[in-house]
XYZ file of C-alpha atoms in Angstrom:
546
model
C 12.944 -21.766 14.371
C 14.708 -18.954 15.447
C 13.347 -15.378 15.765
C 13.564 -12.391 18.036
C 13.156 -9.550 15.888
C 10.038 -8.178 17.591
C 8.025 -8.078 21.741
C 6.340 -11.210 20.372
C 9.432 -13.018 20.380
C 9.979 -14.169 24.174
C 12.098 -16.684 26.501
C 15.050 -16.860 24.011
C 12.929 -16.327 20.705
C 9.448 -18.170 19.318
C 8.404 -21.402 19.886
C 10.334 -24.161 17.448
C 7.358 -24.567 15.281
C 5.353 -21.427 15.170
C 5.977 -18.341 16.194
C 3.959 -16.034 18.073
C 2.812 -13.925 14.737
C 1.548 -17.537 13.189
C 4.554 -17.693 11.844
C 5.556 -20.800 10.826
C 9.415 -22.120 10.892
C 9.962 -22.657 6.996
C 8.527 -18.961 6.447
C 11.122 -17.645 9.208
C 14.271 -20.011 7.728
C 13.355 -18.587 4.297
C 13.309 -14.969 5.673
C 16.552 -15.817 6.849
C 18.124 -16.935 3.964
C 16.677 -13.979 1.907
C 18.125 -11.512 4.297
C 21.480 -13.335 3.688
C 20.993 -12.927 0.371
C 20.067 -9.505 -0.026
C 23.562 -8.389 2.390
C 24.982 -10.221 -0.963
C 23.151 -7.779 -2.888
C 23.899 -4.988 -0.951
C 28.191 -5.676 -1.250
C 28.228 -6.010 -4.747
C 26.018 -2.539 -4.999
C 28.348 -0.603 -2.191
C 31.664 -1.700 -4.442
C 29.940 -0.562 -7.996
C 28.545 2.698 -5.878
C 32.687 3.366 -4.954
C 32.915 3.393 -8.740
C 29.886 5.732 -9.633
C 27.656 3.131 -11.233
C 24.256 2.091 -9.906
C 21.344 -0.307 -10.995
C 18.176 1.307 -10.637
C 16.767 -2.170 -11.178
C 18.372 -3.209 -8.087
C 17.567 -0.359 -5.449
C 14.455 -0.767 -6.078
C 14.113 -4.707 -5.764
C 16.367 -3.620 -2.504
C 13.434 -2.424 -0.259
C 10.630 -4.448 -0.671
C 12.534 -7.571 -0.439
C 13.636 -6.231 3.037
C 9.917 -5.005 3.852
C 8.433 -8.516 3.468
C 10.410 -9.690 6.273
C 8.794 -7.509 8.877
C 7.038 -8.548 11.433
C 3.472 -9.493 10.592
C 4.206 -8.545 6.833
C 4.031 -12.291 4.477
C 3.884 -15.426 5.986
C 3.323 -17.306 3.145
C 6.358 -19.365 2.087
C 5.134 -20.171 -1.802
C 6.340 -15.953 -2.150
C 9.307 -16.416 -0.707
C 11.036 -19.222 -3.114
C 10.797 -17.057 -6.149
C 11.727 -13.825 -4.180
C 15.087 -15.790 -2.916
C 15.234 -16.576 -6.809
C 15.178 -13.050 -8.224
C 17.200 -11.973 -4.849
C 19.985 -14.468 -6.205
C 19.498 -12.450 -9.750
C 20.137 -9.500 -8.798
C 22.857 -10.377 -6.753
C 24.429 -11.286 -10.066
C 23.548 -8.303 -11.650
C 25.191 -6.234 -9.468
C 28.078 -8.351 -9.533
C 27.989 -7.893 -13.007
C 27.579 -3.995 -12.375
C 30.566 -4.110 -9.724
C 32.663 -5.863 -12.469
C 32.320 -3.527 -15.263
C 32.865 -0.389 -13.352
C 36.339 -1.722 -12.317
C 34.902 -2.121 -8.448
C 37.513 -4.099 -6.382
C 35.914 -7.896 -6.234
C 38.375 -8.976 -3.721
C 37.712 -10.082 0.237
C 34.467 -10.567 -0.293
C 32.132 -11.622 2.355
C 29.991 -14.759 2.966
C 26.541 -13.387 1.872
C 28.693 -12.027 -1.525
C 29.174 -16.066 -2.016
C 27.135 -18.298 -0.893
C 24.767 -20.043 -2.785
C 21.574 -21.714 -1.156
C 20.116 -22.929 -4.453
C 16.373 -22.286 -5.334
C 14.430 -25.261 -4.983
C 12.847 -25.637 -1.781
C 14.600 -28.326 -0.630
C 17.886 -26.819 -1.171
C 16.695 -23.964 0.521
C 15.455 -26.157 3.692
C 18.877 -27.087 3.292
C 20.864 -24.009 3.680
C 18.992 -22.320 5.856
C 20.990 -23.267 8.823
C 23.937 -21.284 7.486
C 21.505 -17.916 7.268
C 20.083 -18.976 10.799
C 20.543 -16.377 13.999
C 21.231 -19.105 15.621
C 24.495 -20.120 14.278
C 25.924 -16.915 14.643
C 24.568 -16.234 18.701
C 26.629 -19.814 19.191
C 29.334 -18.296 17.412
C 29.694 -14.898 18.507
C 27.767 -14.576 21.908
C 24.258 -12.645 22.078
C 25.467 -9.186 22.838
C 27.418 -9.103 19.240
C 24.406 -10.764 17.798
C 22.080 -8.331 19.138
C 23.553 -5.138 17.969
C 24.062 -6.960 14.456
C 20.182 -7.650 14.455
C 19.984 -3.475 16.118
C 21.048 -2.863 12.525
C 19.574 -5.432 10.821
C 15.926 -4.345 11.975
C 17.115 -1.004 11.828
C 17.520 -1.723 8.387
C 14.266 -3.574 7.678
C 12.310 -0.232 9.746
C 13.900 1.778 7.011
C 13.570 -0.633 3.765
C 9.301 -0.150 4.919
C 9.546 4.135 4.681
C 11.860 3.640 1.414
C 9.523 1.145 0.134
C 6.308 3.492 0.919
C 8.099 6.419 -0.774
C 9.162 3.932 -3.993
C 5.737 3.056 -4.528
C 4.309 6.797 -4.691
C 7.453 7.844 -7.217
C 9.967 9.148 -4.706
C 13.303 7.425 -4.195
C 17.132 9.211 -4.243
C 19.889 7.713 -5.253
C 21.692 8.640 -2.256
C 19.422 6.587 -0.144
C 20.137 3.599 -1.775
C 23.281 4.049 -1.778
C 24.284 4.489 1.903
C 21.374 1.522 2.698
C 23.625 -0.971 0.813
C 26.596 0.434 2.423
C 25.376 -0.309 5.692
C 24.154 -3.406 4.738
C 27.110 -4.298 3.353
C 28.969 -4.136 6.822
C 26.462 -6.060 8.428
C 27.455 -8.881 5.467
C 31.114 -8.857 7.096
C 29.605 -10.184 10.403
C 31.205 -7.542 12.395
C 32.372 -7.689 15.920
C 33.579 -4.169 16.393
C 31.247 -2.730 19.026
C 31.663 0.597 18.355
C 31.365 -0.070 14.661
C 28.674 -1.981 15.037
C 27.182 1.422 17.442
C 28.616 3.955 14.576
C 26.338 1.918 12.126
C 23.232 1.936 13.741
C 23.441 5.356 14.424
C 24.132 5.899 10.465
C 20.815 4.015 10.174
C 19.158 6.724 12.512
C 20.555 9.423 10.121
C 19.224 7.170 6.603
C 16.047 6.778 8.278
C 15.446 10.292 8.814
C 16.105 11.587 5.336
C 13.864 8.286 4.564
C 11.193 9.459 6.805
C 11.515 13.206 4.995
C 11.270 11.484 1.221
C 8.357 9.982 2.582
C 6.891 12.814 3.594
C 7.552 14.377 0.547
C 5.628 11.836 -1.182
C 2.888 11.948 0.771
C 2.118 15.560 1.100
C 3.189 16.316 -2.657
C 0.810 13.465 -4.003
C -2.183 14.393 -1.134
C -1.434 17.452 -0.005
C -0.758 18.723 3.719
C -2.468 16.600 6.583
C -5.217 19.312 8.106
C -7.261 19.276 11.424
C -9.642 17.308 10.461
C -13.112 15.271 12.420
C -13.424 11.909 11.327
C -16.386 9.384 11.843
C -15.135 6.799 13.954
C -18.737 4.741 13.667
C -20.336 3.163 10.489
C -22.653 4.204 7.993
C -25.421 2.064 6.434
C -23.941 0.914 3.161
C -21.898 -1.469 1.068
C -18.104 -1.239 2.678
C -14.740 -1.963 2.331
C -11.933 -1.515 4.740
C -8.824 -0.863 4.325
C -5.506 -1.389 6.638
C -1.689 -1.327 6.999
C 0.174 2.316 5.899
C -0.247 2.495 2.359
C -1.835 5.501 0.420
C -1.438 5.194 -3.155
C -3.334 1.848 -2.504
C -6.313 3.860 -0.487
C -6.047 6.428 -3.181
C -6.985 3.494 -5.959
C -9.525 1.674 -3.881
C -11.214 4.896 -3.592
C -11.137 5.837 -7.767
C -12.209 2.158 -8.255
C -15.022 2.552 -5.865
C -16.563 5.795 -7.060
C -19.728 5.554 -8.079
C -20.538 1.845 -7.029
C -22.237 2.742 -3.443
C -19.391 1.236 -1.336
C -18.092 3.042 1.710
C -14.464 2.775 1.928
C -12.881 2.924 5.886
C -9.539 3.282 7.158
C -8.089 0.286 9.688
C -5.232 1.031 12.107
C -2.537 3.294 11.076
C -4.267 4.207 8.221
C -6.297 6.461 10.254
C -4.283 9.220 9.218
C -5.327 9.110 5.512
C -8.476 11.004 6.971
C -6.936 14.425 6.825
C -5.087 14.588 3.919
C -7.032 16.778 1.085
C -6.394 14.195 -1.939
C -7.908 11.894 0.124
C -10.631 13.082 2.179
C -11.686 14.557 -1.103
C -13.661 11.096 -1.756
C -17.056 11.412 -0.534
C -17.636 7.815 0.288
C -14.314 7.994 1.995
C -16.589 7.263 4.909
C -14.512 7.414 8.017
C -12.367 5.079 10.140
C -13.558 1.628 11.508
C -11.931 -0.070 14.567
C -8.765 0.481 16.307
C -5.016 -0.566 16.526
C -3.483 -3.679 14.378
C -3.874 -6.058 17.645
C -7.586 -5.584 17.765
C -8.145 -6.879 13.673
C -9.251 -10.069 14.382
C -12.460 -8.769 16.506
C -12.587 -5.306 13.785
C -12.471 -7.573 10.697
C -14.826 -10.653 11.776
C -17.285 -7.622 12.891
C -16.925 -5.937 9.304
C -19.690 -6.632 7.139
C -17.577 -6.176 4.134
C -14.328 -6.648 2.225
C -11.051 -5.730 3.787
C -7.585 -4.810 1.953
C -4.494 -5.168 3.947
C -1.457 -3.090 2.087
C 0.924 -3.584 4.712
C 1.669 -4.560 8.296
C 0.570 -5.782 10.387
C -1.511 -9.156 9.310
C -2.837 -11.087 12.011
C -3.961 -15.233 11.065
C -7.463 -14.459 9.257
C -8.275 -17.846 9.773
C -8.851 -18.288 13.232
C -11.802 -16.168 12.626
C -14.477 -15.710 9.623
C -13.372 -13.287 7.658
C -11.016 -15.467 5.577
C -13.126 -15.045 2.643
C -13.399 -11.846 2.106
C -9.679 -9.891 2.959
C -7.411 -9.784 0.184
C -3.084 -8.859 0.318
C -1.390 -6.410 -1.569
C 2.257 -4.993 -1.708
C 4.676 -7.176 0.343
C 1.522 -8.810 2.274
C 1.167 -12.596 1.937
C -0.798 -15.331 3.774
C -1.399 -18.576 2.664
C -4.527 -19.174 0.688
C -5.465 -15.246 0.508
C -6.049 -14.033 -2.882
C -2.855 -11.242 -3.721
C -3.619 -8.482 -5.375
C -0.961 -6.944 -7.528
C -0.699 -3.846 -10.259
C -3.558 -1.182 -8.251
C -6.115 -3.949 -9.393
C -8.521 -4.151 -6.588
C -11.416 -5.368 -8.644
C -11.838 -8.919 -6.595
C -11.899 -6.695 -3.472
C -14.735 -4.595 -5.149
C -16.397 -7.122 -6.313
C -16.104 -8.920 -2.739
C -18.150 -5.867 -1.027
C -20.595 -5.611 -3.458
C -21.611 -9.625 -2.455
C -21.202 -9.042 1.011
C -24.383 -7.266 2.776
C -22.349 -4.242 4.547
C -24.244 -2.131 6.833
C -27.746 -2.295 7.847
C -27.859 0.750 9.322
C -25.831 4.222 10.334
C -24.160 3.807 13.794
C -24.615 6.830 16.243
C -21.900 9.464 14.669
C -18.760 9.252 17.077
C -15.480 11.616 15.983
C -12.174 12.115 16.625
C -9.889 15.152 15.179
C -6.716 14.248 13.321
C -4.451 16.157 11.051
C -1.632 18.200 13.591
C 1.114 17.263 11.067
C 4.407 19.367 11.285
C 2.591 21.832 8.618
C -0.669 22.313 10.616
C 1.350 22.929 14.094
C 3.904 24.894 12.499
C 1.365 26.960 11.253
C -0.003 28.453 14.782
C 4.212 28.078 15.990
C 3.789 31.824 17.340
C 0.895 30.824 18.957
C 2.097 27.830 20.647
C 5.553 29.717 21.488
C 3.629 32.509 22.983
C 1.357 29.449 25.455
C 5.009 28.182 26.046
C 6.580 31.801 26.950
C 2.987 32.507 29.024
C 3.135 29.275 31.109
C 0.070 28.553 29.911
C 1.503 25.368 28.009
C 4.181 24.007 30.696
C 5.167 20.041 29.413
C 5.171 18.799 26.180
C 5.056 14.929 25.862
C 5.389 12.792 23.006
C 3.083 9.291 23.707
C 2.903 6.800 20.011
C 4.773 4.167 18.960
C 3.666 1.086 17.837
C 0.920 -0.878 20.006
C 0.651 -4.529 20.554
C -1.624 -7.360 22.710
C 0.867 -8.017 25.179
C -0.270 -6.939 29.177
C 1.172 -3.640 30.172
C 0.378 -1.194 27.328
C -2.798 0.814 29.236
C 0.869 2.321 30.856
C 0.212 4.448 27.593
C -3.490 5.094 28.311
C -2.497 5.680 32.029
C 0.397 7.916 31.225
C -1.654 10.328 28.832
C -4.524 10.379 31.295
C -2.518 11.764 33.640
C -0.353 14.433 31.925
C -1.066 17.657 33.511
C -3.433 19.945 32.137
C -1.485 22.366 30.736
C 0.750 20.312 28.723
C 0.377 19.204 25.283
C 0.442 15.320 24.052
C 1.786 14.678 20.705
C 0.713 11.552 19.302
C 1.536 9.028 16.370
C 1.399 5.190 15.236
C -1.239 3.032 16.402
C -0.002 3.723 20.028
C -2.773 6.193 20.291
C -5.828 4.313 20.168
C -4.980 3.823 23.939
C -6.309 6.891 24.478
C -7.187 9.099 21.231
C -10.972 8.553 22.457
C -10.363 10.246 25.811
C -11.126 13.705 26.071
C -7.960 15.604 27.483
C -9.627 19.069 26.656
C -7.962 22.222 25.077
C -5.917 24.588 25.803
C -6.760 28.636 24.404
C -8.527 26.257 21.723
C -6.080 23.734 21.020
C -6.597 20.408 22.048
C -4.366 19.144 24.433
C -3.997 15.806 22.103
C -2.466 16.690 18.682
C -2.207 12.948 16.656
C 0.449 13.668 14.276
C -0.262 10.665 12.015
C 1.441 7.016 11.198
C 4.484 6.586 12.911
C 6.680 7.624 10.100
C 5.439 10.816 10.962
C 7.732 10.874 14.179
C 9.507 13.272 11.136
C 6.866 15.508 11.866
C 7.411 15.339 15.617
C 10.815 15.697 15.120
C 10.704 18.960 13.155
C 7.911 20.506 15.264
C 10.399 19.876 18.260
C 13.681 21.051 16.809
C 11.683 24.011 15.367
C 10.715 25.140 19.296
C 13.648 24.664 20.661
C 15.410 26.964 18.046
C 12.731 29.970 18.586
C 13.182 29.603 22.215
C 17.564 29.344 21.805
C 17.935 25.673 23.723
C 18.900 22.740 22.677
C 15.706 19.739 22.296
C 17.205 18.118 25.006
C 16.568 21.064 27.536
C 13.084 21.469 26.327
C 10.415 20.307 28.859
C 9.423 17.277 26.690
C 8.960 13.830 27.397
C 9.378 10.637 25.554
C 6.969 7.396 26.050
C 7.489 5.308 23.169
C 5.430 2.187 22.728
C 8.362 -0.593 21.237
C 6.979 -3.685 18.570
C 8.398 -4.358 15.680
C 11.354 -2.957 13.289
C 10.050 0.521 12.297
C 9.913 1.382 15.640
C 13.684 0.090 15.451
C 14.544 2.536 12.871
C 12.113 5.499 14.640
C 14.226 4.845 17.553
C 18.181 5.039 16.224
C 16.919 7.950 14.640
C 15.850 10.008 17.732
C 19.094 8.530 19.131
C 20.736 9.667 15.886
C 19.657 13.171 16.720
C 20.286 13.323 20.517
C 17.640 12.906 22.183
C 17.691 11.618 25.458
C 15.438 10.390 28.526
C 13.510 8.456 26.123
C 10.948 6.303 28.064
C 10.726 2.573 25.806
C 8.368 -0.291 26.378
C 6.660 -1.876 27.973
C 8.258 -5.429 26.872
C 11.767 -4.794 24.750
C 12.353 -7.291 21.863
C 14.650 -10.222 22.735
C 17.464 -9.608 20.817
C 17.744 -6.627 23.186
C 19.942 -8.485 25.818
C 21.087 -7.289 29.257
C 24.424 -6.368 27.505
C 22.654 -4.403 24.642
C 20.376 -2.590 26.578
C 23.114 -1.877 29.129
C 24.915 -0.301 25.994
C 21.981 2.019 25.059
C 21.029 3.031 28.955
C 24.908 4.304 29.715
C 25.295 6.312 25.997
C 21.510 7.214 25.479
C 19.749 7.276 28.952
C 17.346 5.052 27.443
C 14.964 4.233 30.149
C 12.505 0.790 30.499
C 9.209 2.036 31.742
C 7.673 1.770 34.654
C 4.778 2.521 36.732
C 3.288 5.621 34.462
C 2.320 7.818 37.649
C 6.089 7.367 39.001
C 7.889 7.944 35.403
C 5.532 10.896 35.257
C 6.864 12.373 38.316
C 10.492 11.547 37.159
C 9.449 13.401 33.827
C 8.387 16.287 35.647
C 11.277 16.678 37.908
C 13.760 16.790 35.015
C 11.735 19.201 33.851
């Protein structure tokens, strides 16, 4: 086993049996040879695309096969044999597709070819060929690494296009320039400043990804609003729900009405809070427990059923909860029931039995809900604080949070912001500090949370929106970057604030290991990406550039 796609991945990737995640090395060789697979996919698509004919079939069999690779996504390798199957299909159909537009079907690539079979052991056997491995002993690390920049980049972006498919929103165009992209990662290029060019293009995908998304979710729930949610329990029946999906919140909540269950938010689903289709559910009770890392303690402690709809799954069976969460969407372990179609019923059913609750905790809130719409909406406001002094630094602290030591830099960093600067926040990077109280400003609290970390969209407009009324470019306004780095959407998050410009951008505090001394030497000369540091000495090195 190979794998060094995310900060768990260390010394030269995960251990040879089991990764860091609990992954074990037959789910990580099948990954691989899925990936492989899909590039196949993706060639045959780009060449019928040149010819103006598309499979709707296959875009959208396109993303979630990419999102179940993510880190902490499935780990169960009885999915994965039937999704290399249908991957195989639909290779052929759009080889089929290619071949009756009149596509060119010549120089094809490896992944356009190669066949790994579909039993299991056929798969075992192939999977060398599909391994990182082979191709770091072929063509050095540094070549390697960028590949995988895209390749994760690509995977970061699959997860937004996937959350978008599910609620109805996809565009052709998307799909189209994803499988061109994946396409020329198929070739195995060496090029480095193709290989640059093309994760850059991913930075530009993800953001009209990240914007589709947003779409969805406001036109299906409305406009995130300031809103106080109960961070403690309430006596009751409960089920909790994690990971970043909302159109399966929205169904556990219609398939809990009127049965007594409390339904929470885990983790990045925080954000569902302060959205009015949502919060429109009574016994949409509040949020329970903090970022993905902390689960196992959250869930064992949860006197209910849990739901996870996404990343990030932690091994439920080093604890007690085992019996009582349930997967859904790309989410797979071992053992746990999967729950497909919007059917929650077994996870109803499971909180009912379970005793929930004894009694209400002491109410504890925070306030959520400063998406792009809600800031933008007080813009003179803020731009008047900014012209005044009275708002002097802005600085945007999120990311994606993790178990390893060194992330309290976040906590540290966003305690000590000045007092009249604002902190915009996102991901599960927050709960480092969204329970701290920074205070306000003429009213407005000096921590705005923003959302999940797809809504770095929302960042990104609020920012380019300022620095337009004020006539500079984002780069010259006084904000600051401190991005918490994990896994692959925080790939994609990143090539697209690269994509746009942005510079000075403070990343880690541990960097994933396909990140070698090369790559990162790449990204610090052309980006001014920047590893962090002690938080009171970047802070001071924020300020001065200021």
């Amino acid at each position: 086993m190979y794998c060094v796609q995310c900060e768990q991945s260390n010394k030269g990737g995960c251990a040879a049996k089991i990764g860091s995640c609990g992954k074990t090395a037959q789910v990580a060789e099948l990954q691989d040879v899925l990936l492989r697979v899909l590039q196949g996919v993706s060639v045959y698509a780009d060449r019928a695309a040149a010819k103006s004919a598309r499979d709707a079939m296959v875009d959208a069999f396109t993303p979630h096969a990419w999102f179940t690779t993510l880190t902490n996504v499935n780990f169960d390798d009885t999915r994965f044999v039937p999704l290399i199957a249908r991957a195989l299909s639909m290779r052929e159909r759009a080889r089929l597709l290619a071949e009756a537009a009149g596509a060119d079907l010549s120089a094809l690539p490896e992944p356009a070819l190669w066949n790994p079979g579909t039993t299991p052991s056929e798969l075992a056997a192939a999977a060398p060929f599909a391994a990182i491995q082979r191709f770091v002993d072929r063509d050095g690390p540094s070549i390697v690494g960028l590949r995988n920049l895209i390749l994760y980049g690509l995977k970061g972006t699959a997860a937004y296009g996937e959350h978008a498919r599910v609620l109805g929103f996809e565009e052709d165009a998307i799909s189209a320039e994803f499988h061109r992209i994946a396409a020329f990662l198929a070739t195995d290029p060496t090029d480095v400043d193709a290989l640059l060019g093309h994760a850059l293009a991913i930075g530009a995908l993800n953001l009209k990804v990240m914007e589709l998304l947003d779409a969805a979710n406001t036109g299906r729930f409305g406009h995130p609003e300031p809103t106080a949610v109960r961070m403690t329990p309430r006596a009751g029946k409960c089920l909790l729900v994690s990971g970043h999906d909302m159109g399966d919140l929205e169904a556990i909540l219609q398939q809990t009405e009127g049965t007594g269950i409390h339904v929470y938010t885990h983790g990045e689903l925080l954000a569902a809070n302060a959205y009015p289709g949502l919060k429109k559910y009574p016994h949409l009770a509040g949020n329970y427990g903090g970022a993905w890392q902390d689960q196992q303690r959250d869930f064992d402690a949860f006197p209910g059923a849990i739901v996870m709809t996404s990343n990030c799954l932690i091994n439920p069976n080093l604890k007690g909860y085992s019996g009582r969460i349930f997967t859904a969407g790309p989410v797979g372990w071992k053992g746990l029931p999967h729950l497909v179609d919007h059917d929650f019923a077994p996870a109803v059913a499971c909180a009912l039995a379970q005793p929930g609750f004894a009694e209400d905790a002491p109410e504890q809130t925070i306030t959520i809900g400063f998406a792009r719409n809600t800031v933008m909406g007080v813009a003179d406001t803020l731009l008047g604080m900014i012209g005044k002094g009275e708002v002097k630094n802005l600085f945007l602290i999120g990311g994606c949070d993790g178990a390893r030591p060194g992330r309290n830099y976040f906590h540290d960093l966003a305690m000590a912001t000045p007092k009249d600067s604002l902190v915009l926040t996102l991901g599960c990077g927050k709960f480092r500090f969204n329970r701290e109280d920074l205070g306000a400003i003429n009213g407005i609290p000096r921590v705005l949370d923003i959302g999940q970390c797809n809504d770095a969209y929302s960042a990104i407009r609020i920012a380019t929106a300022v620095a337009e009324a004020l006539n500079v470019g984002v780069n010259d306004l006084p904000l600051h970057y401190a991005i918490s780095w994990f896994e692959q959407k925080a790939t994609a998050v990143l090539l697209t604030m690269l994509h746009l410009g942005l510079r000075r951008i403070h990343l880690g505090p541990t960097l994933p290991q396909f990140l070698t001394p090369e790559v990162l030497g790449i990204l610090i000369a052309k980006f001014d990406i920047r590893r962090t540091g002690d938080a009171h000495d970047d802070l001071a090195h924020m300020l001065e550039a200021a």
